[in-house]
Short mmCIF file of C-alpha atoms and ligand atoms in Angstrom, two decimals:
data_model
loop_
_atom_site.label_atom_id
_atom_site.label_comp_id
_atom_site.label_asym_id
_atom_site.label_seq_id
_atom_site.Cartn_x
_atom_site.Cartn_y
_atom_site.Cartn_z
CA MET A 1 -18.78 -6.15 -30.71
CA LEU A 2 -22.10 -4.37 -28.87
CA ILE A 3 -22.01 -1.07 -26.72
CA ILE A 4 -24.78 -0.52 -24.59
CA PRO A 5 -24.36 2.30 -22.57
CA LEU A 6 -26.95 3.43 -19.76
CA THR A 7 -26.41 6.86 -17.59
CA VAL A 8 -27.26 6.11 -13.92
CA GLY A 9 -27.35 7.18 -10.53
CA PHE A 10 -27.25 10.65 -8.93
CA LEU A 11 -24.14 12.53 -10.47
CA SER A 12 -24.86 10.68 -14.42
CA THR A 13 -22.28 7.18 -14.72
CA ASN A 14 -22.01 5.80 -17.67
CA CYS A 15 -22.15 2.24 -16.52
CA TYR A 16 -21.71 -0.24 -20.02
CA LEU A 17 -23.28 -3.15 -20.68
CA VAL A 18 -20.09 -4.78 -23.64
CA ALA A 19 -21.04 -8.04 -25.25
CA CYS A 20 -19.54 -10.31 -27.41
CA GLU A 21 -22.96 -10.40 -29.56
CA ARG A 22 -21.17 -14.15 -31.37
CA GLU A 23 -20.84 -16.26 -27.56
CA LEU A 24 -23.53 -13.80 -26.30
CA GLU A 25 -21.21 -12.81 -23.69
CA ALA A 26 -21.02 -10.05 -21.50
CA LEU A 27 -19.50 -7.88 -19.01
CA ILE A 28 -20.98 -4.91 -17.65
CA ILE A 29 -18.05 -1.54 -16.65
CA ASP A 30 -19.02 0.05 -13.33
CA PRO A 31 -23.07 -0.44 -12.77
CA GLY A 32 -23.61 3.04 -10.36
CA PHE A 33 -27.10 2.51 -10.23
CA SER A 34 -29.17 4.16 -7.84
CA GLY A 35 -32.60 3.06 -6.73
CA ASP A 36 -33.93 -0.01 -9.10
CA GLU A 37 -32.46 1.25 -12.38
CA GLU A 38 -30.39 -2.58 -12.33
CA LYS A 39 -33.66 -3.03 -13.40
CA ARG A 40 -33.56 -0.97 -16.90
CA ILE A 41 -29.96 -3.05 -18.06
CA LEU A 42 -31.78 -6.62 -16.20
CA GLU A 43 -34.18 -6.32 -19.24
CA GLU A 44 -31.46 -5.69 -21.88
CA ILE A 45 -29.50 -9.09 -20.28
CA ALA A 46 -33.14 -10.73 -20.29
CA LYS A 47 -33.85 -9.32 -23.66
CA ARG A 48 -30.28 -10.35 -25.71
CA ASN A 49 -29.72 -13.47 -23.78
CA LEU A 50 -26.70 -12.91 -22.62
CA ARG A 51 -25.04 -14.48 -19.53
CA ILE A 52 -22.70 -12.27 -17.73
CA LYS A 53 -18.85 -13.32 -16.80
CA TYR A 54 -18.08 -9.93 -14.79
CA ILE A 55 -19.01 -6.25 -13.16
CA VAL A 56 -15.72 -4.86 -13.91
CA ASN A 57 -15.25 -1.54 -12.26
CA THR A 58 -12.87 1.58 -13.86
CA HIS A 59 -12.29 2.65 -9.89
CA GLY A 60 -13.54 2.40 -6.85
CA HIS A 61 -15.89 5.79 -5.70
CA VAL A 62 -19.67 5.06 -4.56
CA ASP A 63 -20.75 6.01 -8.71
CA HIS A 64 -18.70 3.28 -10.52
CA ILE A 65 -20.03 0.82 -7.58
CA SER A 66 -23.28 0.89 -5.85
CA GLY A 67 -24.77 -1.32 -7.95
CA ASN A 68 -22.36 -4.13 -7.68
CA MET A 69 -24.31 -6.20 -5.13
CA LYS A 70 -27.93 -6.60 -6.97
CA ILE A 71 -26.24 -7.38 -10.07
CA LYS A 72 -24.07 -10.17 -8.30
CA GLU A 73 -27.31 -11.88 -6.89
CA GLU A 74 -29.06 -11.72 -10.35
CA THR A 75 -26.03 -12.62 -12.64
CA GLY A 76 -23.09 -14.57 -11.05
CA ALA A 77 -20.87 -11.97 -12.57
CA GLN A 78 -17.72 -11.37 -10.62
CA ILE A 79 -16.54 -8.26 -9.52
CA LEU A 80 -13.07 -7.26 -11.08
CA VAL A 81 -10.69 -4.25 -9.72
CA HIS A 82 -7.84 -2.61 -9.35
CA ARG A 83 -6.18 -4.15 -6.05
CA GLU A 84 -5.18 -0.63 -5.07
CA ASP A 85 -8.67 0.38 -4.75
CA ALA A 86 -10.35 -2.81 -4.04
CA GLY A 87 -10.00 -1.48 -0.39
CA MET A 88 -12.76 0.89 -1.40
CA LEU A 89 -15.26 -1.51 -2.19
CA MET A 90 -16.37 -2.86 0.97
CA ASP A 91 -16.05 0.82 2.87
CA PRO A 92 -18.36 3.83 2.69
CA LEU A 93 -16.02 5.93 4.05
CA LYS A 94 -13.29 5.89 1.16
CA ASN A 95 -15.73 5.10 -1.48
CA LEU A 96 -17.19 8.38 -0.50
CA SER A 97 -20.97 6.80 -0.02
CA LYS A 98 -20.72 7.91 3.68
CA MET A 99 -19.60 11.76 2.26
CA LEU A 100 -22.89 11.63 0.50
CA GLY A 101 -25.02 10.69 3.08
CA LEU A 102 -24.88 6.98 1.96
CA THR A 103 -23.58 4.10 3.28
CA VAL A 104 -22.72 1.57 -0.01
CA VAL A 105 -20.33 -1.63 0.45
CA SER A 106 -20.21 -3.27 -2.16
CA PRO A 107 -18.92 -7.17 -2.24
CA PRO A 108 -15.43 -7.71 -2.14
CA PRO A 109 -14.04 -8.32 -5.17
CA ASP A 110 -13.86 -11.45 -6.60
CA LEU A 111 -10.60 -11.43 -8.30
CA VAL A 112 -8.12 -8.06 -7.70
CA LEU A 113 -6.22 -6.11 -11.64
CA GLN A 114 -3.12 -4.90 -12.86
CA ASP A 115 -2.05 -3.07 -15.15
CA GLY A 116 -1.07 -5.11 -18.31
CA ASP A 117 -3.52 -8.54 -17.29
CA LYS A 118 -6.31 -9.58 -19.78
CA ILE A 119 -9.98 -9.88 -19.39
CA ARG A 120 -11.31 -12.67 -21.97
CA VAL A 121 -15.70 -12.21 -22.85
CA GLY A 122 -16.10 -14.32 -25.14
CA PHE A 123 -14.23 -13.24 -28.71
CA LEU A 124 -13.54 -10.23 -27.16
CA GLU A 125 -9.92 -9.15 -25.26
CA PHE A 126 -9.48 -6.31 -23.41
CA GLU A 127 -6.17 -5.11 -21.56
CA VAL A 128 -6.25 -3.83 -18.25
CA ILE A 129 -4.13 -0.23 -18.79
CA HIS A 130 -3.50 1.12 -15.26
CA THR A 131 -4.21 4.84 -15.13
CA PRO A 132 -3.50 5.98 -11.55
CA GLY A 133 -4.27 9.91 -10.58
CA HIS A 134 -8.51 10.32 -10.83
CA THR A 135 -8.18 7.62 -7.32
CA PRO A 136 -5.55 5.12 -7.06
CA GLY A 137 -5.68 2.37 -8.93
CA SER A 138 -8.16 4.13 -11.08
CA ILE A 139 -7.93 1.57 -14.84
CA SER A 140 -8.43 1.82 -18.23
CA LEU A 141 -9.98 -1.03 -19.97
CA TYR A 142 -8.98 -1.32 -23.98
CA CYS A 143 -9.75 -3.46 -26.30
CA ARG A 144 -7.52 -3.30 -28.74
CA SER A 145 -9.29 -5.04 -32.00
CA GLU A 146 -12.30 -3.14 -31.49
CA LYS A 147 -10.82 -0.24 -31.18
CA VAL A 148 -12.56 1.53 -28.14
CA VAL A 149 -11.22 2.07 -24.03
CA PHE A 150 -13.67 2.94 -21.26
CA THR A 151 -11.40 5.22 -19.37
CA GLY A 152 -13.44 5.83 -16.62
CA ASP A 153 -13.06 9.16 -14.44
CA THR A 154 -9.87 9.12 -15.86
CA LEU A 155 -10.61 10.76 -19.11
CA PHE A 156 -13.40 12.92 -20.99
CA ALA A 157 -14.61 15.08 -24.15
CA GLY A 158 -12.82 17.95 -22.61
CA SER A 159 -11.66 17.36 -19.60
CA VAL A 160 -10.02 15.58 -17.05
CA GLY A 161 -10.72 13.47 -13.45
CA ARG A 162 -11.34 15.59 -10.47
CA THR A 163 -7.97 15.23 -8.60
CA ASP A 164 -9.62 17.06 -5.32
CA LEU A 165 -10.56 13.91 -3.36
CA PRO A 166 -8.46 11.86 -1.55
CA GLY A 167 -5.55 9.40 -3.00
CA ALA A 168 -5.73 11.78 -5.98
CA SER A 169 -2.83 12.94 -7.73
CA HIS A 170 -2.77 15.37 -10.81
CA GLU A 171 0.21 14.82 -11.41
CA LYS A 172 0.26 10.69 -12.20
CA LEU A 173 -3.68 11.90 -13.98
CA MET A 174 -1.04 13.83 -16.88
CA LEU A 175 0.99 11.21 -16.56
CA SER A 176 -2.09 8.64 -16.72
CA ILE A 177 -2.78 10.54 -19.79
CA ILE A 178 -0.20 11.10 -21.67
CA LYS A 179 2.13 7.99 -21.27
CA ARG A 180 -0.40 5.37 -21.24
CA LEU A 181 -3.85 6.93 -23.17
CA PHE A 182 -2.13 8.76 -25.51
CA SER A 183 -0.45 6.47 -26.81
CA LEU A 184 -3.54 4.11 -28.34
CA PRO A 185 -4.10 4.96 -31.84
CA ASP A 186 -5.99 7.90 -32.44
CA ASP A 187 -9.66 6.32 -33.93
CA THR A 188 -9.99 4.62 -30.47
CA VAL A 189 -13.16 5.58 -29.54
CA VAL A 190 -13.30 6.31 -25.70
CA TYR A 191 -15.79 5.71 -23.93
CA PRO A 192 -15.77 7.56 -20.20
CA GLY A 193 -17.16 7.25 -16.54
CA HIS A 194 -19.42 10.37 -17.29
CA GLY A 195 -20.32 12.26 -20.06
CA GLU A 196 -20.62 12.21 -24.02
CA GLU A 197 -18.24 9.61 -26.15
CA THR A 198 -15.36 11.08 -27.90
CA THR A 199 -11.86 10.19 -29.34
CA ILE A 200 -8.30 9.58 -28.51
CA GLY A 201 -7.06 12.02 -31.27
CA ARG A 202 -9.30 15.18 -30.42
CA GLU A 203 -8.51 14.66 -26.99
CA LYS A 204 -4.41 15.21 -27.74
CA ARG A 205 -5.84 17.75 -30.02
CA TRP A 206 -7.99 19.47 -28.16
CA ASN A 207 -8.65 19.00 -24.49
CA PRO A 208 -7.81 21.94 -22.66
CA PHE A 209 -6.66 20.72 -19.44
CA VAL A 210 -4.20 17.83 -21.03
CA ALA A 211 -0.75 20.19 -21.89
CA TYR A 212 0.41 17.23 -24.88
CA SER A 213 2.95 18.70 -28.06
CA THR A 214 3.60 15.08 -30.27
ZN1 LIG B 1 -14.71 8.84 -9.36
ZN1 LIG B 2 -17.52 9.01 -11.52
#
């Protein structure tokens, strides 16, 4: 598995290019580009001769979806998002771009996801874990064989997603983290939507925003 992180956009979002190196097939998680930042990822794709099968949005906020249109145009990839955040992609009010003085409209999703769905890219398999709270349709993408999970804005290194925005729920966020993410093996590497990577074990022990006891 190849993971290329790119920090992009005005809110320093982590976009991940994740590829199966044997099949040269890949997906892009959260292309939250501003300006012409998509050029950086398109260069990586061309250099490595990758075929982009999917664009996966961990949730529908503007800083995670603003590059959907350009990446879809350039690669023909299908856009995947949880069904409960699907409406945010095409609505600048709901994806909060309007609040920031922008008008971001993504193409509609090609497929909507739900908890337990499996996404296959080459030999890699990702499981969709519905982790609502930051938004109703927030998801985490878990690859069991490689021991990695992409958590969007649900869980960060030493922090958690904000729940003061429309549709958010602090109670649901805590349940998603404690019941779903903290049930993954401790040595699972966490790739969050913002900031540094971490592990499930480290967050169980040290995250000051999560009251967790074994
Ligand atoms: Zn967000
Ligand atoms: Zn974000």
